[in-house]
Amino acid sequence: MSDCIFCRIVAGTIPAKKVYEDGDVLAFNDINPARPVHVLVIPKKHITSLATAAPEDTPVLGHMLALANRVATEQGSPDGFRVIINTGRVGNQEVPHLHIHIVGGPDPVGPMLKRL
Ligand code: 5GP
Ligand code: ZN
């Protein structure tokens, strides 16, 4: 997926501040952080969203979630964090390559969602 911005980050053709990498996943700082800690964790394989993930993607999804506490702690959010996975139009997903946001910092991130 050469036209996918996160696939380009995996390929190294767009720079990113990487904070974790292994054979299956990459974690890097969000370019426009919403909180002092704001890391994106992505599968290296292109998966568009949670809505299109296949049954065989289950292990990598579990791996991404299992890494969240380690990444948050190492990046400066040792007392908890929030994971957000925006999905599709209703979820206001902007980048169509599945990613989890890990947001946190020294202070609480605030209420879950603004009520409509
Ligand atoms: P979404 O709305 O799809 O859940 O979130 C996409 C996130 O990707 C946004 O928080 C945005 O700041 C981040 N983002 C978009 N383009 C880039 C980029 O080129 N590099 C990095 N590091 N983050 C990006
Ligand atoms: Zn992609």
CSV table of N, CA, C and O in Angstrom, one decimal, residues 8-110:
chain,number,residue,atom,x,y,z
A,8,ARG,N,4.0,3.8,4.6
A,8,ARG,CA,5.2,4.5,4.2
A,8,ARG,C,6.1,4.7,5.5
A,8,ARG,O,7.3,4.7,5.4
A,9,ILE,N,5.5,4.9,6.6
A,9,ILE,CA,6.3,5.0,7.8
A,9,ILE,C,6.9,3.7,8.1
A,9,ILE,O,8.1,3.6,8.5
A,10,VAL,N,6.2,2.6,7.9
A,10,VAL,CA,6.8,1.2,8.1
A,10,VAL,C,7.9,1.0,7.2
A,10,VAL,O,9.0,0.5,7.5
A,11,ALA,N,7.8,1.5,5.9
A,11,ALA,CA,8.8,1.3,4.9
A,11,ALA,C,10.0,2.3,5.1
A,11,ALA,O,11.1,2.1,4.5
A,12,GLY,N,9.8,3.3,5.9
A,12,GLY,CA,10.9,4.2,6.2
A,12,GLY,C,11.0,5.4,5.2
A,12,GLY,O,11.9,6.2,5.3
A,13,THR,N,10.0,5.5,4.3
A,13,THR,CA,10.0,6.6,3.4
A,13,THR,C,9.4,7.9,3.9
A,13,THR,O,9.6,8.9,3.3
A,14,ILE,N,8.7,7.8,5.0
A,14,ILE,CA,8.3,9.0,5.8
A,14,ILE,C,8.9,8.8,7.2
A,14,ILE,O,8.7,7.7,7.7
A,15,PRO,N,9.5,9.9,7.7
A,15,PRO,CA,10.1,9.7,9.0
A,15,PRO,C,9.1,9.7,10.1
A,15,PRO,O,8.0,10.3,10.0
A,16,ALA,N,9.4,9.1,11.2
A,16,ALA,CA,8.6,9.1,12.4
A,16,ALA,C,9.5,8.8,13.6
A,16,ALA,O,10.6,8.2,13.5
A,17,LYS,N,9.1,9.3,14.8
A,17,LYS,CA,9.8,9.1,16.0
A,17,LYS,C,9.4,7.8,16.6
A,17,LYS,O,8.4,7.7,17.3
A,18,LYS,N,10.2,6.7,16.2
A,18,LYS,CA,9.8,5.4,16.7
A,18,LYS,C,10.1,5.2,18.2
A,18,LYS,O,11.2,5.6,18.6
A,19,VAL,N,9.2,4.5,18.9
A,19,VAL,CA,9.5,4.2,20.3
A,19,VAL,C,9.5,2.7,20.6
A,19,VAL,O,9.9,2.3,21.6
A,20,TYR,N,9.0,1.9,19.6
A,20,TYR,CA,9.1,0.5,19.8
A,20,TYR,C,8.9,-0.1,18.4
A,20,TYR,O,8.1,0.4,17.5
A,21,GLU,N,9.6,-1.2,18.1
A,21,GLU,CA,9.4,-1.9,16.9
A,21,GLU,C,9.8,-3.4,17.1
A,21,GLU,O,10.8,-3.7,17.8
A,22,ASP,N,9.0,-4.3,16.5
A,22,ASP,CA,9.4,-5.7,16.3
A,22,ASP,C,9.0,-6.1,14.9
A,22,ASP,O,8.7,-5.3,14.1
A,23,GLY,N,9.0,-7.4,14.7
A,23,GLY,CA,8.7,-7.9,13.4
A,23,GLY,C,7.3,-7.6,12.9
A,23,GLY,O,7.0,-7.6,11.7
A,24,ASP,N,6.4,-7.5,13.8
A,24,ASP,CA,4.9,-7.4,13.5
A,24,ASP,C,4.3,-6.0,13.7
A,24,ASP,O,3.3,-5.7,13.1
A,25,VAL,N,4.9,-5.2,14.6
A,25,VAL,CA,4.3,-3.9,14.9
A,25,VAL,C,5.3,-2.8,15.0
A,25,VAL,O,6.5,-3.1,15.2
A,26,LEU,N,4.8,-1.6,14.9
A,26,LEU,CA,5.6,-0.4,15.1
A,26,LEU,C,4.9,0.6,15.9
A,26,LEU,O,3.6,0.8,15.8
A,27,ALA,N,5.6,1.3,16.8
A,27,ALA,CA,5.0,2.3,17.7
A,27,ALA,C,5.8,3.6,17.5
A,27,ALA,O,7.0,3.6,17.4
A,28,PHE,N,5.1,4.7,17.3
A,28,PHE,CA,5.7,6.0,17.0
A,28,PHE,C,4.9,7.1,17.6
A,28,PHE,O,3.7,7.0,17.8
A,29,ASN,N,5.5,8.2,17.9
A,29,ASN,CA,4.8,9.4,18.4
A,29,ASN,C,3.9,10.0,17.4
A,29,ASN,O,4.2,10.1,16.2
A,30,ASP,N,2.7,10.3,17.8
A,30,ASP,CA,1.7,11.0,17.0
A,30,ASP,C,2.3,12.4,16.6
A,30,ASP,O,2.9,13.1,17.4
A,31,ILE,N,2.1,12.8,15.4
A,31,ILE,CA,2.7,14.0,14.9
A,31,ILE,C,2.0,15.3,15.5
A,31,ILE,O,2.6,16.3,15.6
A,32,ASN,N,0.8,15.1,16.0
A,32,ASN,CA,0.0,16.2,16.5
A,32,ASN,C,-0.6,15.7,17.9
A,32,ASN,O,-1.8,15.4,18.0
A,33,PRO,N,0.3,15.6,18.9
A,33,PRO,CA,-0.1,15.0,20.1
A,33,PRO,C,-1.2,15.7,20.9
A,33,PRO,O,-1.2,16.9,21.0
A,34,ALA,N,-2.2,14.9,21.3
A,34,ALA,CA,-3.3,15.4,22.1
A,34,ALA,C,-3.1,15.5,23.6
A,34,ALA,O,-3.8,16.2,24.3
A,35,ARG,N,-2.1,14.7,24.0
A,35,ARG,CA,-1.7,14.7,25.5
A,35,ARG,C,-0.2,14.6,25.5
A,35,ARG,O,0.5,14.3,24.5
A,36,PRO,N,0.5,14.8,26.6
A,36,PRO,CA,1.9,14.7,26.7
A,36,PRO,C,2.5,13.4,26.2
A,36,PRO,O,3.6,13.4,25.5
A,37,VAL,N,1.8,12.3,26.4
A,37,VAL,CA,2.2,11.0,25.8
A,37,VAL,C,1.1,10.7,24.8
A,37,VAL,O,-0.1,10.7,25.1
A,38,HIS,N,1.5,10.5,23.5
A,38,HIS,CA,0.5,10.2,22.5
A,38,HIS,C,1.3,9.4,21.4
A,38,HIS,O,2.0,9.9,20.6
A,39,VAL,N,1.1,8.1,21.6
A,39,VAL,CA,1.9,7.1,20.7
A,39,VAL,C,0.8,6.3,19.9
A,39,VAL,O,-0.3,6.0,20.4
A,40,LEU,N,1.2,6.1,18.7
A,40,LEU,CA,0.4,5.2,17.8
A,40,LEU,C,1.1,3.9,17.6
A,40,LEU,O,2.3,3.8,17.4
A,41,VAL,N,0.3,2.8,17.8
A,41,VAL,CA,0.8,1.5,17.6
A,41,VAL,C,0.1,0.9,16.4
A,41,VAL,O,-1.2,0.9,16.3
A,42,ILE,N,0.9,0.4,15.4
A,42,ILE,CA,0.3,-0.1,14.2
A,42,ILE,C,0.8,-1.5,13.8
A,42,ILE,O,1.9,-1.8,14.2
A,43,PRO,N,0.0,-2.3,13.1
A,43,PRO,CA,0.5,-3.5,12.6
A,43,PRO,C,1.4,-3.1,11.4
A,43,PRO,O,1.0,-2.2,10.6
A,44,LYS,N,2.5,-3.8,11.2
A,44,LYS,CA,3.3,-3.5,10.0
A,44,LYS,C,2.6,-3.9,8.7
A,44,LYS,O,2.7,-3.3,7.7
A,45,LYS,N,1.8,-5.0,8.8
A,45,LYS,CA,0.9,-5.4,7.7
A,45,LYS,C,-0.2,-4.3,7.5
A,45,LYS,O,-0.8,-3.9,8.6
A,46,HIS,N,-0.6,-4.0,6.3
A,46,HIS,CA,-1.7,-3.1,6.1
A,46,HIS,C,-3.0,-3.7,6.5
A,46,HIS,O,-3.4,-4.7,5.8
A,47,ILE,N,-3.7,-3.2,7.5
A,47,ILE,CA,-5.1,-3.6,7.8
A,47,ILE,C,-5.8,-2.2,7.9
A,47,ILE,O,-5.3,-1.3,8.6
A,48,THR,N,-6.9,-2.1,7.2
A,48,THR,CA,-7.5,-0.8,7.1
A,48,THR,C,-8.1,-0.3,8.4
A,48,THR,O,-7.9,0.8,8.8
A,49,SER,N,-8.8,-1.2,9.0
A,49,SER,CA,-9.5,-0.8,10.3
A,49,SER,C,-10.0,-2.0,11.0
A,49,SER,O,-9.9,-3.1,10.5
A,50,LEU,N,-10.5,-1.8,12.3
A,50,LEU,CA,-11.0,-2.9,13.0
A,50,LEU,C,-12.2,-3.5,12.3
A,50,LEU,O,-12.6,-4.6,12.5
A,51,ALA,N,-12.9,-2.6,11.4
A,51,ALA,CA,-14.0,-3.1,10.7
A,51,ALA,C,-13.7,-4.1,9.6
A,51,ALA,O,-14.5,-4.8,9.1
A,52,THR,N,-12.4,-4.1,9.2
A,52,THR,CA,-12.0,-5.0,8.1
A,52,THR,C,-11.0,-6.0,8.5
A,52,THR,O,-10.5,-6.7,7.7
A,53,ALA,N,-10.6,-6.0,9.8
A,53,ALA,CA,-9.6,-7.0,10.3
A,53,ALA,C,-10.2,-8.4,10.1
A,53,ALA,O,-11.4,-8.6,10.3
A,54,ALA,N,-9.3,-9.3,9.7
A,54,ALA,CA,-9.7,-10.7,9.4
A,54,ALA,C,-9.4,-11.5,10.7
A,54,ALA,O,-8.6,-11.1,11.5
A,55,PRO,N,-10.1,-12.7,10.7
A,55,PRO,CA,-9.8,-13.6,11.9
A,55,PRO,C,-8.3,-13.8,12.1
A,55,PRO,O,-7.8,-13.9,13.2
A,56,GLU,N,-7.5,-13.9,11.0
A,56,GLU,CA,-6.1,-14.2,11.2
A,56,GLU,C,-5.3,-13.0,11.7
A,56,GLU,O,-4.1,-13.1,12.0
A,57,ASP,N,-6.0,-11.8,11.8
A,57,ASP,CA,-5.3,-10.7,12.4
A,57,ASP,C,-5.4,-10.6,13.9
A,57,ASP,O,-4.8,-9.8,14.5
A,58,THR,N,-6.2,-11.5,14.5
A,58,THR,CA,-6.4,-11.5,15.9
A,58,THR,C,-5.1,-11.5,16.7
A,58,THR,O,-5.0,-10.8,17.7
A,59,PRO,N,-4.1,-12.3,16.4
A,59,PRO,CA,-2.9,-12.3,17.2
A,59,PRO,C,-2.2,-11.0,17.2
A,59,PRO,O,-1.7,-10.5,18.2
A,60,VAL,N,-2.1,-10.3,16.0
A,60,VAL,CA,-1.4,-9.0,16.0
A,60,VAL,C,-2.2,-8.0,16.8
A,60,VAL,O,-1.6,-7.1,17.4
A,61,LEU,N,-3.5,-8.1,16.8
A,61,LEU,CA,-4.4,-7.1,17.5
A,61,LEU,C,-4.1,-7.3,19.0
A,61,LEU,O,-4.0,-6.3,19.8
A,62,GLY,N,-4.0,-8.6,19.5
A,62,GLY,CA,-3.7,-8.8,20.9
A,62,GLY,C,-2.3,-8.4,21.2
A,62,GLY,O,-2.1,-7.8,22.3
A,63,HIS,N,-1.4,-8.5,20.3
A,63,HIS,CA,0.0,-8.1,20.6
A,63,HIS,C,0.0,-6.6,20.8
A,63,HIS,O,0.7,-6.1,21.7
A,64,MET,N,-0.7,-5.9,19.9
A,64,MET,CA,-0.7,-4.4,20.1
A,64,MET,C,-1.3,-4.0,21.4
A,64,MET,O,-0.7,-3.1,22.1
A,65,LEU,N,-2.3,-4.6,21.8
A,65,LEU,CA,-2.9,-4.2,23.1
A,65,LEU,C,-2.0,-4.6,24.3
A,65,LEU,O,-1.8,-3.9,25.3
A,66,ALA,N,-1.3,-5.8,24.1
A,66,ALA,CA,-0.4,-6.2,25.2
A,66,ALA,C,0.8,-5.4,25.3
A,66,ALA,O,1.4,-5.3,26.4
A,67,LEU,N,1.1,-4.6,24.3
A,67,LEU,CA,2.3,-3.7,24.4
A,67,LEU,C,2.0,-2.4,25.0
A,67,LEU,O,2.9,-1.6,25.4
A,68,ALA,N,0.7,-2.0,25.1
A,68,ALA,CA,0.3,-0.7,25.5
A,68,ALA,C,0.8,-0.3,26.8
A,68,ALA,O,1.4,0.9,27.0
A,69,ASN,N,0.8,-1.1,27.8
A,69,ASN,CA,1.3,-0.7,29.2
A,69,ASN,C,2.8,-0.4,29.2
A,69,ASN,O,3.2,0.5,29.7
A,70,ARG,N,3.5,-1.3,28.4
A,70,ARG,CA,5.0,-1.1,28.4
A,70,ARG,C,5.3,0.2,27.7
A,70,ARG,O,6.1,1.0,28.1
A,71,VAL,N,4.6,0.5,26.5
A,71,VAL,CA,4.9,1.7,25.8
A,71,VAL,C,4.5,2.9,26.6
A,71,VAL,O,5.3,3.9,26.7
A,72,ALA,N,3.4,2.9,27.2
A,72,ALA,CA,2.9,4.0,28.0
A,72,ALA,C,3.9,4.3,29.2
A,72,ALA,O,4.3,5.4,29.4
A,73,THR,N,4.3,3.3,29.9
A,73,THR,CA,5.2,3.4,31.0
A,73,THR,C,6.5,4.0,30.5
A,73,THR,O,7.0,5.0,31.1
A,74,GLU,N,7.1,3.4,29.5
A,74,GLU,CA,8.4,3.9,29.0
A,74,GLU,C,8.3,5.3,28.5
A,74,GLU,O,9.3,6.1,28.5
A,75,GLN,N,7.2,5.8,28.0
A,75,GLN,CA,7.1,7.1,27.4
A,75,GLN,C,6.6,8.2,28.4
A,75,GLN,O,6.5,9.3,28.0
A,76,GLY,N,6.3,7.8,29.6
A,76,GLY,CA,6.0,8.8,30.6
A,76,GLY,C,4.6,8.8,31.1
A,76,GLY,O,4.1,9.8,31.6
A,77,SER,N,3.9,7.7,31.0
A,77,SER,CA,2.6,7.5,31.6
A,77,SER,C,2.5,6.3,32.4
A,77,SER,O,1.7,5.3,32.1
A,78,PRO,N,3.2,6.2,33.5
A,78,PRO,CA,3.3,5.0,34.3
A,78,PRO,C,2.1,4.7,35.1
A,78,PRO,O,1.9,3.5,35.6
A,79,ASP,N,1.2,5.7,35.3
A,79,ASP,CA,0.1,5.4,36.2
A,79,ASP,C,-1.3,5.2,35.5
A,79,ASP,O,-2.3,5.6,36.0
A,80,GLY,N,-1.2,4.7,34.3
A,80,GLY,CA,-2.4,4.5,33.5
A,80,GLY,C,-2.3,5.3,32.2
A,80,GLY,O,-1.4,6.1,32.0
A,81,PHE,N,-3.3,5.0,31.4
A,81,PHE,CA,-3.3,5.6,30.0
A,81,PHE,C,-4.6,5.3,29.4
A,81,PHE,O,-5.4,4.6,30.0
A,82,ARG,N,-4.9,5.8,28.3
A,82,ARG,CA,-6.1,5.5,27.5
A,82,ARG,C,-5.8,5.0,26.2
A,82,ARG,O,-4.9,5.5,25.5
A,83,VAL,N,-6.5,3.9,25.8
A,83,VAL,CA,-6.3,3.4,24.4
A,83,VAL,C,-7.6,3.8,23.6
A,83,VAL,O,-8.7,3.6,24.1
A,84,ILE,N,-7.3,4.3,22.4
A,84,ILE,CA,-8.4,4.7,21.6
A,84,ILE,C,-8.2,4.0,20.2
A,84,ILE,O,-7.1,4.1,19.7
A,85,ILE,N,-9.3,3.4,19.6
A,85,ILE,CA,-9.2,2.9,18.3
A,85,ILE,C,-10.3,3.5,17.5
A,85,ILE,O,-11.5,3.0,17.6
A,86,ASN,N,-10.1,4.5,16.8
A,86,ASN,CA,-11.1,5.1,15.9
A,86,ASN,C,-11.3,4.2,14.7
A,86,ASN,O,-10.4,3.8,14.1
A,87,THR,N,-12.6,4.0,14.4
A,87,THR,CA,-12.9,3.0,13.3
A,87,THR,C,-14.0,3.6,12.4
A,87,THR,O,-15.1,3.9,12.8
A,88,GLY,N,-13.6,3.7,11.1
A,88,GLY,CA,-14.5,4.1,10.1
A,88,GLY,C,-15.1,5.5,10.2
A,88,GLY,O,-14.6,6.3,11.0
A,89,ARG,N,-16.1,5.7,9.4
A,89,ARG,CA,-16.7,7.1,9.4
A,89,ARG,C,-17.3,7.5,10.7
A,89,ARG,O,-17.0,8.6,11.2
A,90,VAL,N,-18.0,6.7,11.3
A,90,VAL,CA,-18.7,7.0,12.6
A,90,VAL,C,-17.6,7.2,13.7
A,90,VAL,O,-17.8,8.1,14.6
A,91,GLY,N,-16.6,6.4,13.6
A,91,GLY,CA,-15.5,6.5,14.6
A,91,GLY,C,-14.5,7.7,14.3
A,91,GLY,O,-13.5,7.8,15.0
A,92,ASN,N,-14.8,8.4,13.3
A,92,ASN,CA,-13.9,9.6,12.9
A,92,ASN,C,-12.5,9.1,12.6
A,92,ASN,O,-11.5,9.8,13.0
A,93,GLN,N,-12.3,8.0,12.0
A,93,GLN,CA,-10.9,7.5,11.7
A,93,GLN,C,-10.4,8.3,10.5
A,93,GLN,O,-11.0,8.4,9.5
A,94,GLU,N,-9.2,8.9,10.7
A,94,GLU,CA,-8.7,9.8,9.6
A,94,GLU,C,-7.7,9.0,8.8
A,94,GLU,O,-7.6,9.3,7.6
A,95,VAL,N,-6.9,8.2,9.4
A,95,VAL,CA,-5.9,7.4,8.6
A,95,VAL,C,-6.3,6.0,8.5
A,95,VAL,O,-6.5,5.3,9.5
A,96,PRO,N,-6.6,5.5,7.2
A,96,PRO,CA,-7.1,4.2,7.0
A,96,PRO,C,-6.1,3.1,7.0
A,96,PRO,O,-5.9,2.3,6.1
A,97,HIS,N,-5.3,3.1,8.1
A,97,HIS,CA,-4.4,1.9,8.5
A,97,HIS,C,-4.6,1.8,10.0
A,97,HIS,O,-4.3,2.7,10.7
A,98,LEU,N,-5.1,0.6,10.4
A,98,LEU,CA,-5.5,0.4,11.8
A,98,LEU,C,-4.4,0.8,12.7
A,98,LEU,O,-3.2,0.5,12.5
A,99,HIS,N,-4.8,1.6,13.8
A,99,HIS,CA,-3.8,2.0,14.7
A,99,HIS,C,-4.5,2.2,16.1
A,99,HIS,O,-5.7,2.5,16.1
A,100,ILE,N,-3.7,1.9,17.2
A,100,ILE,CA,-4.2,2.3,18.5
A,100,ILE,C,-3.5,3.5,19.0
A,100,ILE,O,-2.3,3.7,18.8
A,101,HIS,N,-4.3,4.4,19.5
A,101,HIS,CA,-3.7,5.6,20.2
A,101,HIS,C,-3.5,5.2,21.6
A,101,HIS,O,-4.4,4.7,22.3
A,102,ILE,N,-2.3,5.5,22.1
A,102,ILE,CA,-2.1,5.4,23.6
A,102,ILE,C,-1.8,6.8,24.1
A,102,ILE,O,-0.9,7.5,23.6
A,103,VAL,N,-2.7,7.3,24.9
A,103,VAL,CA,-2.6,8.7,25.3
A,103,VAL,C,-2.5,8.7,26.8
A,103,VAL,O,-3.2,8.0,27.5
A,104,GLY,N,-1.7,9.7,27.3
A,104,GLY,CA,-1.5,9.8,28.8
A,104,GLY,C,-0.5,10.9,29.1
A,104,GLY,O,-0.3,11.8,28.3
A,105,GLY,N,0.1,10.7,30.2
A,105,GLY,CA,1.1,11.6,30.7
A,105,GLY,C,1.0,11.6,32.2
A,105,GLY,O,0.5,10.7,32.8
A,106,PRO,N,1.5,12.7,32.8
A,106,PRO,CA,1.5,12.7,34.3
A,106,PRO,C,0.1,12.9,34.9
A,106,PRO,O,-0.2,12.5,36.0
A,107,ASP,N,-0.8,13.6,34.1
A,107,ASP,CA,-2.1,13.9,34.7
A,107,ASP,C,-3.3,13.1,34.0
A,107,ASP,O,-3.1,12.7,32.8
A,108,PRO,N,-4.4,13.0,34.6
A,108,PRO,CA,-5.5,12.3,34.0
A,108,PRO,C,-5.9,12.9,32.6
A,108,PRO,O,-5.9,14.1,32.5
A,109,VAL,N,-6.3,12.1,31.7
A,109,VAL,CA,-6.6,12.6,30.4
A,109,VAL,C,-8.0,13.3,30.2
A,109,VAL,O,-8.2,13.9,29.2
A,110,GLY,N,-8.8,13.1,31.2
A,110,GLY,CA,-10.1,13.7,31.2
A,110,GLY,C,-11.3,12.8,30.9
A,110,GLY,O,-11.0,11.6,30.7
